[in-house]
Amino acid sequence: MPLIGYARVSTEDQTPLPQTQALKAAGCAEIHEEQASGGNRARPVLARVLERIGRGDTLVVVRIDRLARSLSHLLEVIERLEARGAFFRSIQDPIDTASPQGKFTLQVLGAAAEFERALIRERTRAGLASARSQGRIGGNPGLRTRDPAALRKVRLARADGYMERLGETAQDWVPQVRRLRPAMAWEDVLRIVNAPLPRERHWTQSRLLRAVNAYVRNGFLPATVLGRAGRRETDDRLPAIVAAIKGADPDITLQAICTRLEAMRERTPRGRTSWQPSSVRILLERAAKLGML
């Protein structure tokens, strides 16, 4: 199985050399380095690695904190890897999702995270009940009196929180939207975005449009992505979709494209639900002739 290394440092004063040496010693022939904060989930190098990693590959880090600073982010990355048929290994921590022991450790970490969330919820409910019994009403006094300054602060805080949450999932949809819009209809873009994601992380079209509008307003995406999609000939639709999948991952195999199309519930030109590599090859050749690749 190909081993793909990922090394991260937080500042320019730090060097990733010790990490890269450890990753080479572990057998990683391909190593990606990044200088970014561990608290930032929208890291471009990590996003590219997760987009390009293939079935059977293993993402390797020296320590867990080089990949994620929170348990929720770690579990999110591992879920993305599992959705692509890939694995995760930490050299200095007992996690290797290719082994039963590593999977067990991951399950324990997930259970601990859920237990911690349950404790926080219980403490919050108990605190609110205690305050009510003493006659104290929770909340912001400015909001209770509808103070304009307080309302504005809340709106700004909500907007900041929304943008932060979008940043955690940006690698799932921003590259596809930037590349496919407005040449492709939103319905098809949505299906391509959702195809590699686990069902619980699927986007709806209204939610995706809201996210795109927010990124356009903040200058993270060009306004052109919101333009009206041009009419496309019926015969050109499947080549366009296959070309979009290939463009997102140039190394993807024909069989993997078949799997992606079946996950999108896309029918073959003959109306079948099961795809064959030969059909994908023909569509890719047509897409190349049409200038889509």
XYZ file of N, CA, C and O in Angstrom, residues 8-16 19 34-38 66 69:
68
model
N 3.539 18.960 9.226
C 3.053 20.330 9.415
C 3.833 21.027 10.522
O 4.128 20.434 11.558
N 4.166 22.293 10.273
C 4.737 23.154 11.307
C 3.854 24.392 11.397
O 3.180 24.766 10.433
N 3.881 25.040 12.562
C 2.977 26.172 12.788
C 3.551 27.498 12.312
O 2.814 28.373 11.865
N 4.853 27.693 12.408
C 5.458 28.977 12.067
C 6.634 28.776 11.118
O 7.163 27.667 10.963
N 7.074 29.887 10.511
C 8.209 29.829 9.590
C 9.519 29.537 10.324
O 10.484 29.090 9.702
N 9.561 29.818 11.637
C 10.774 29.563 12.406
C 11.001 28.072 12.635
O 12.114 27.654 12.960
N 9.947 27.283 12.497
C 10.067 25.841 12.725
C 10.434 25.142 11.425
O 10.162 25.623 10.323
N 11.042 23.977 11.556
C 11.425 23.205 10.377
C 10.720 21.850 10.383
O 10.637 21.191 11.432
N 10.225 21.415 9.234
C 9.581 20.098 9.172
C 10.574 18.953 8.972
O 10.155 17.804 8.835
N 10.278 15.732 11.005
C 9.086 14.969 10.614
C 9.312 14.238 9.289
O 8.960 13.060 9.154
N 3.548 21.405 5.088
C 2.667 22.572 5.179
C 3.028 23.406 6.398
O 3.349 22.861 7.453
N 2.951 24.730 6.216
C 3.148 25.656 7.331
C 1.797 26.313 7.608
O 1.314 27.145 6.841
N 1.160 25.892 8.706
C -0.179 26.383 9.044
C -0.473 26.057 10.491
O 0.125 25.141 11.079
N -1.408 26.789 11.062
C -1.826 26.532 12.434
C -2.607 25.230 12.514
O -3.404 24.914 11.621
N -2.392 24.483 13.582
C -3.127 23.231 13.761
C -4.605 23.450 13.993
O -5.422 22.559 13.762
N 0.045 16.754 14.532
C 0.488 17.321 13.251
C -0.662 17.354 12.247
O -0.614 18.125 11.285
N -5.787 19.197 15.868
C -5.657 19.639 17.253
C -6.881 19.272 18.080
O -6.891 19.471 19.291
